[in-house]
PDB file of C-alpha atoms in Angstrom:
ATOM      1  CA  UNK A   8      30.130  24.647  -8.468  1.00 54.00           C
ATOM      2  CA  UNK A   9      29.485  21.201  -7.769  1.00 62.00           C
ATOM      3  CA  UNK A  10      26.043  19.503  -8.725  1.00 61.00           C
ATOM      4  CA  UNK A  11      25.150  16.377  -6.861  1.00 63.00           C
ATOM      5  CA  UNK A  12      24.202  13.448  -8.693  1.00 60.00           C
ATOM      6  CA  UNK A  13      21.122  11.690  -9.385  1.00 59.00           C
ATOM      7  CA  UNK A  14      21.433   7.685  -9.071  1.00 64.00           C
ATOM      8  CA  UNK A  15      17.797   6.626  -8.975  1.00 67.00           C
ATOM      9  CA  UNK A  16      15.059   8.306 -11.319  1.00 67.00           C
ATOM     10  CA  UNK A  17      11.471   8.248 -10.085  1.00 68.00           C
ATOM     11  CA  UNK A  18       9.387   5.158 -11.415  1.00 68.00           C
ATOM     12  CA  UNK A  19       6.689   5.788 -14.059  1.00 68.00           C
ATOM     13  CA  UNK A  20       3.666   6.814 -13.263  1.00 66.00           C
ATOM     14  CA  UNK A  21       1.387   3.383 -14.272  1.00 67.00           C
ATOM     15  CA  UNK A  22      -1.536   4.145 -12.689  1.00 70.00           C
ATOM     16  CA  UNK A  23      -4.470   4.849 -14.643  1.00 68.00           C
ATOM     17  CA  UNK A  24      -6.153   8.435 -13.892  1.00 66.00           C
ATOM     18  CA  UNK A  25      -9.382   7.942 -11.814  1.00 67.00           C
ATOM     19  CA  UNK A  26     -13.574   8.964 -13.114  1.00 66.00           C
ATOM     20  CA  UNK A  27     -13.084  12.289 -12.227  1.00 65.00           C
ATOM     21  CA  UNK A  28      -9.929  13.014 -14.436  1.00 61.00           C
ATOM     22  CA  UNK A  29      -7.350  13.522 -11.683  1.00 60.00           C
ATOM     23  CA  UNK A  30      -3.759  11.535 -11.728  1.00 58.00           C
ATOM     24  CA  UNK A  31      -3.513   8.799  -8.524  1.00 57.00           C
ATOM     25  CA  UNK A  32      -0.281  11.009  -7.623  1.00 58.00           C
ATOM     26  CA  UNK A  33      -1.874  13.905  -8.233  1.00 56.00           C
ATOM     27  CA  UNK A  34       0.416  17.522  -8.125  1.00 52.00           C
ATOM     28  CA  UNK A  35       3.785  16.422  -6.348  1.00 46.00           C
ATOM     29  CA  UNK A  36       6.169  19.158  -5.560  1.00 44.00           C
ATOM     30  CA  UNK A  37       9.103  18.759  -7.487  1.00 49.00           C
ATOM     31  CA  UNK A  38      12.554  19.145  -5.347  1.00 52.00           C
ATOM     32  CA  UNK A  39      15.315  21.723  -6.265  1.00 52.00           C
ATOM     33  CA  UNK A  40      18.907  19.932  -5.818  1.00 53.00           C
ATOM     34  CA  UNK A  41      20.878  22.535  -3.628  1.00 55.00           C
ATOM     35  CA  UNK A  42      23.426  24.436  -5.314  1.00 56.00           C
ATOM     36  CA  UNK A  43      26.681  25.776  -3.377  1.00 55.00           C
ATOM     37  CA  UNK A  44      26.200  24.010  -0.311  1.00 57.00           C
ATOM     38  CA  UNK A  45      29.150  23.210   0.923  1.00 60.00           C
ATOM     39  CA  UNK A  46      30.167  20.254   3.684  1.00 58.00           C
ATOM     40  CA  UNK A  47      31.454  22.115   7.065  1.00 63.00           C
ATOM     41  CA  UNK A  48      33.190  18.681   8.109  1.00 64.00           C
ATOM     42  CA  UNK A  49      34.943  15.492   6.425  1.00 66.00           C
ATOM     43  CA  UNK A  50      31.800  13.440   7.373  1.00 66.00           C
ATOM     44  CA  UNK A  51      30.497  12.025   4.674  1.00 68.00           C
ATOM     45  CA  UNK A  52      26.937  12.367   6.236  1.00 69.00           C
ATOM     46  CA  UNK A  53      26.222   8.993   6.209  1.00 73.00           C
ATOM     47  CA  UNK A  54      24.666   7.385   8.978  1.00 70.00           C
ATOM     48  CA  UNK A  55      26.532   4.313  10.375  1.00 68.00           C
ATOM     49  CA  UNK A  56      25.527   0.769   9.633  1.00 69.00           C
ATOM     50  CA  UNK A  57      23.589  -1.302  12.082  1.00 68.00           C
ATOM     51  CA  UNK A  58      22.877  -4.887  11.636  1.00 65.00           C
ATOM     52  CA  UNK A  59      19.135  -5.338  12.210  1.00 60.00           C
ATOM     53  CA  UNK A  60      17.799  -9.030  14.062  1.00 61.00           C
ATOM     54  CA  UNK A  61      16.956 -11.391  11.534  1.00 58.00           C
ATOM     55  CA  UNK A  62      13.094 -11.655  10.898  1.00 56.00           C
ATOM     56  CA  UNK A  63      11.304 -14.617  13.118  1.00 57.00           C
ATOM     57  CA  UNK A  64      11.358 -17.445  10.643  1.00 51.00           C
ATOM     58  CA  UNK A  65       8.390 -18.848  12.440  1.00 52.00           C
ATOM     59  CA  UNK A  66       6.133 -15.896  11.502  1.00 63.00           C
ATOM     60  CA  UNK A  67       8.016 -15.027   7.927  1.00 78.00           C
ATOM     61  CA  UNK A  68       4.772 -15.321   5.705  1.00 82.00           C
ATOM     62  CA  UNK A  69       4.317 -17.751   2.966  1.00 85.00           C
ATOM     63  CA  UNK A  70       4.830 -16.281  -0.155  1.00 87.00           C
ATOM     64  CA  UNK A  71       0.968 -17.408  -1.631  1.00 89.00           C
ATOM     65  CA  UNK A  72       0.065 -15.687   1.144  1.00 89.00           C
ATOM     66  CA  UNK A  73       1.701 -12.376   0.280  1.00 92.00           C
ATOM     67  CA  UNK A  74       0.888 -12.372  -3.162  1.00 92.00           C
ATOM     68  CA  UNK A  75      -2.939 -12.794  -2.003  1.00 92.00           C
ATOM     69  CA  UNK A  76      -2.526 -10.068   0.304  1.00 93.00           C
ATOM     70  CA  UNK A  77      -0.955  -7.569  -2.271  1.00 94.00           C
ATOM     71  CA  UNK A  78      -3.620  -8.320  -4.866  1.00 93.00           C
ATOM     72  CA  UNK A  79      -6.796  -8.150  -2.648  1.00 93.00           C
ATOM     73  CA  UNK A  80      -5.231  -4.985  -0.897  1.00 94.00           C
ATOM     74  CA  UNK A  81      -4.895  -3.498  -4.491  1.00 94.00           C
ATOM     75  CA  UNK A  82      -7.993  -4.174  -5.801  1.00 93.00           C
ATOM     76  CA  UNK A  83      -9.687  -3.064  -2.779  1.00 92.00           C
ATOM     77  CA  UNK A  84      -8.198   0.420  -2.694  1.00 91.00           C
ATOM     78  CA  UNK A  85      -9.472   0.657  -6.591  1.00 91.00           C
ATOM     79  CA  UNK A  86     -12.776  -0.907  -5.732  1.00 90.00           C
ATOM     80  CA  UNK A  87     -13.328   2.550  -3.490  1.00 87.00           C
ATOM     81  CA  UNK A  88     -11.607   5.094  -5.769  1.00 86.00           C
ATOM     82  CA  UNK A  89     -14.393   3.816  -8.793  1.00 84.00           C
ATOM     83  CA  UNK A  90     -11.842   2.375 -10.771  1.00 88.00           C
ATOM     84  CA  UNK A  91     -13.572  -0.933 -10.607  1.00 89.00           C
ATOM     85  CA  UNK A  92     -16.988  -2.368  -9.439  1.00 90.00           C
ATOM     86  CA  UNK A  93     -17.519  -4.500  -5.716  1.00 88.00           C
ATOM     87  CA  UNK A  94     -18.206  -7.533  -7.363  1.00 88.00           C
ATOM     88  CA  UNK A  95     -14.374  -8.016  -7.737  1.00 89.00           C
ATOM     89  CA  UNK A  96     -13.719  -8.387  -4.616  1.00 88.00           C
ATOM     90  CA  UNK A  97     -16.512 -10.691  -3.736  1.00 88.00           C
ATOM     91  CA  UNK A  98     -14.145 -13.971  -3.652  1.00 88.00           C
ATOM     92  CA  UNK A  99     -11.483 -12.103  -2.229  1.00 89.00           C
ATOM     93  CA  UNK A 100     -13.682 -11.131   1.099  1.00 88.00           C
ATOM     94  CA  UNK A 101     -15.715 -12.615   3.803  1.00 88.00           C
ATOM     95  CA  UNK A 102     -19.732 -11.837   2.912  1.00 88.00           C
ATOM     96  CA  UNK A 103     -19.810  -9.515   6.341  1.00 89.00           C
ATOM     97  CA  UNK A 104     -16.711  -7.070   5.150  1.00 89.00           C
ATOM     98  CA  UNK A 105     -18.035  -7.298   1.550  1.00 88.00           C
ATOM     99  CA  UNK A 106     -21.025  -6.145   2.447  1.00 89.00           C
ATOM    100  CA  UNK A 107     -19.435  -2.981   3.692  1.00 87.00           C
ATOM    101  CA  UNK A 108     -18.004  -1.929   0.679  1.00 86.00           C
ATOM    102  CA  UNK A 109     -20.769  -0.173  -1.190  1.00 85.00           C
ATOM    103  CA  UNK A 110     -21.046   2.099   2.097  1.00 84.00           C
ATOM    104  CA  UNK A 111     -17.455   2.591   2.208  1.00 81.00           C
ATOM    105  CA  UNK A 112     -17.521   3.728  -1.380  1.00 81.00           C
ATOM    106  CA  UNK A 113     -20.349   6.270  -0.771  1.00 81.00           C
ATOM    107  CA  UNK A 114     -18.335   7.688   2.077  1.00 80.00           C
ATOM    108  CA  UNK A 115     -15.495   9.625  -0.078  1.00 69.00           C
ATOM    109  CA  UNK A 116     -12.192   7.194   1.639  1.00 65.00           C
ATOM    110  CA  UNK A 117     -10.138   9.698   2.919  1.00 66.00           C
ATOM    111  CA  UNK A 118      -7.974  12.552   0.749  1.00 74.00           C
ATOM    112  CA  UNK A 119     -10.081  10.572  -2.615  1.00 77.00           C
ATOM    113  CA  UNK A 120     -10.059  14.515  -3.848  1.00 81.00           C
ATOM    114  CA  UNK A 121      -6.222  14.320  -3.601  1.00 86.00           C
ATOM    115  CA  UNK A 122      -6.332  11.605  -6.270  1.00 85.00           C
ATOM    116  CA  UNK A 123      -5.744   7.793  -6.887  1.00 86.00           C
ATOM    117  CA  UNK A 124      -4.609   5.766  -3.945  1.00 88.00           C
ATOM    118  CA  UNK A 125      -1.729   3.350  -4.154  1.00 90.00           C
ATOM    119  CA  UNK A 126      -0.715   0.537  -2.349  1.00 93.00           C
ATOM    120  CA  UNK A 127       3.310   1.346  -1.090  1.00 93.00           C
ATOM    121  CA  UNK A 128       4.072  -1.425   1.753  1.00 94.00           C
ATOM    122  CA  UNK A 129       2.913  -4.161   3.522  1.00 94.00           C
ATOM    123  CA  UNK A 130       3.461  -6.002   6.651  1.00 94.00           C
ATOM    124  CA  UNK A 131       2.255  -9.205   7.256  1.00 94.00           C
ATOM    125  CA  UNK A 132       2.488 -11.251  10.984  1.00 94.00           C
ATOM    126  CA  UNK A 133       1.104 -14.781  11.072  1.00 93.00           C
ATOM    127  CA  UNK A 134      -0.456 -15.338  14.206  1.00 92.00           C
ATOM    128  CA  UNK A 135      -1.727 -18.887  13.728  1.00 89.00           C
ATOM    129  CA  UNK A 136      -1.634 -21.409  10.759  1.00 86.00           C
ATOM    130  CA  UNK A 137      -4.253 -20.348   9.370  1.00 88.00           C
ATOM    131  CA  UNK A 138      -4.179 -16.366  10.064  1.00 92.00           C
ATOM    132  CA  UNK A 139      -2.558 -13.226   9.593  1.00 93.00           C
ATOM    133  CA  UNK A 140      -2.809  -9.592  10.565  1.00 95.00           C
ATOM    134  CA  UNK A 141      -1.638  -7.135   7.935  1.00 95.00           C
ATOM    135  CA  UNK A 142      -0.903  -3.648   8.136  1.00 96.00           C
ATOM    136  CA  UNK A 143       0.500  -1.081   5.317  1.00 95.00           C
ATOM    137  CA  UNK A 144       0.358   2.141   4.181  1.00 94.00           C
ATOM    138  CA  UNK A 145      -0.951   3.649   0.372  1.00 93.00           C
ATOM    139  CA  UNK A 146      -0.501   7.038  -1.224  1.00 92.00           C
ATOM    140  CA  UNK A 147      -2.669   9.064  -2.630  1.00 88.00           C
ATOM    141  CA  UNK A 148      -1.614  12.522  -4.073  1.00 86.00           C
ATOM    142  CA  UNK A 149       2.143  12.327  -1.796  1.00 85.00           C
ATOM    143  CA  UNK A 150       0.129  12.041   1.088  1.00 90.00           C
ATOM    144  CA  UNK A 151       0.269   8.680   3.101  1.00 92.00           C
ATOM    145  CA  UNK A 152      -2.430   6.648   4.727  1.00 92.00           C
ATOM    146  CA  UNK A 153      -2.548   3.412   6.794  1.00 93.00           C
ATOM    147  CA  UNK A 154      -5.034   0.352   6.242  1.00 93.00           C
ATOM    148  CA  UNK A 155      -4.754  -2.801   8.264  1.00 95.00           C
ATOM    149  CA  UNK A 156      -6.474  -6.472   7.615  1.00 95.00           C
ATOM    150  CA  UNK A 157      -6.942  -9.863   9.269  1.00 95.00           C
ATOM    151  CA  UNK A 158      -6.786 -12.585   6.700  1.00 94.00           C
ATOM    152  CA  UNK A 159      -7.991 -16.085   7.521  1.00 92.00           C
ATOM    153  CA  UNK A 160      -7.605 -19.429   5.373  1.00 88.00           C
ATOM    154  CA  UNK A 161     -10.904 -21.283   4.802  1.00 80.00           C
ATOM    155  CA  UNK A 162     -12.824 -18.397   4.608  1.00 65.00           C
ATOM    156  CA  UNK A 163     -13.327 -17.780   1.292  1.00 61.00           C
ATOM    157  CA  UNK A 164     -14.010 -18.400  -2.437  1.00 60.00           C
ATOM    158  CA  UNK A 165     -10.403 -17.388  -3.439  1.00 64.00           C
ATOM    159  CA  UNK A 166      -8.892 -20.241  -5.169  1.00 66.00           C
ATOM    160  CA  UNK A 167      -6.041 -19.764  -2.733  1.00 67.00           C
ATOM    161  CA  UNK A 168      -8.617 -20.446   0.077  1.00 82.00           C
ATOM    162  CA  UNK A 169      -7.333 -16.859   2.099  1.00 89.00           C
ATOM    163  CA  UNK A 170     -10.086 -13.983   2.457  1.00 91.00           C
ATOM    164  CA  UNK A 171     -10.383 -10.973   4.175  1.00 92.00           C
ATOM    165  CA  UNK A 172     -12.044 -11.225   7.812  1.00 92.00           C
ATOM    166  CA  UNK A 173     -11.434  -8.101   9.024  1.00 92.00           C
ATOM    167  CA  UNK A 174     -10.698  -4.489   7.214  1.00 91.00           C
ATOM    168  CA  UNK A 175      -9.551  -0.756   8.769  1.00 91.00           C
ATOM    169  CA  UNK A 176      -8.797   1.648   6.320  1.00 87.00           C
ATOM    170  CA  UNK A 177      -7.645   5.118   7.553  1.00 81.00           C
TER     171      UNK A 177
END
């Protein structure tokens, strides 16, 4: 009987559990390798390589730009689990969008019961010198969800001079 290996162990959970006690990952199923299958053909069940295009070097975002983008995008999905208040985010959004963020806090963000939610990928596209729309997707609880965000220089108190015009969280 031949057991397949494991090459990559699952990170750490680093999050810290959220007021009401529950873990941000919250009960994930734990897969069962298979035992005695056996391959039915010499393919190796690989898939074969294909080169992808080269990212647009015109739109490849700058990296201050990125690391603003992670951090606001992170502390706004802790701002509305509770882990921390809406004054955080204050430099870090336009007065309109953070004046939505109380009421999006009352409104239980979606799957909040399911636990913590955290931040797995982003996408930026810069669509002018001074703008960019992001989109990305967080977990909470093995479940996914999609945000998206416009981000404007010049808007903001952010000492890198980006804020957050625009905010959709789903």
């Amino acid at each position: 009987m031949q057991v397949p290996h494991r090459f990559i162990s699952p990170a750490p959970h680093f999050e810290p559990p959220t007021r009401n006690g529950v873990h941000p990952l919250g009960r994930r199923p734990v897969a069962e390798p298979r035992v005695g299958t056996t391959r039915r053909s010499p393919h190796d069940g690989r898939s074969p390589r294909r080169t992808l295009p080269r990212p647009n070097v015109e739109n490849a975002a700058p990296p201050e730009l990125r690391r603003f983008t992670e951090h606001s995008l992170r502390l706004t999905l802790e701002v509305l689990d509770g882990r921390r208040p809406p004054a955080h985010l204050r430099p870090l959004l336009t007065k309109s969008v953070h004046d939505l963020v109380p009421a999006l806090v009352r409104s239980a963000p979606a799957g909040r019961r399911l636990g913590g939610a955290i931040l797995t990928r982003i996408h930026i596209r810069v669509v002018q010198v001074d703008a960019a729309e992001v989109f990305g997707t967080y977990n909470r609880g093995g479940r996914v969800f999609a945000l998206a965000a416009r981000i404007e220089r010049g808007k903001g108190a952010h000492p890198a001079g980006w804020a957050i015009t625009s905010l959709q969280i789903a």
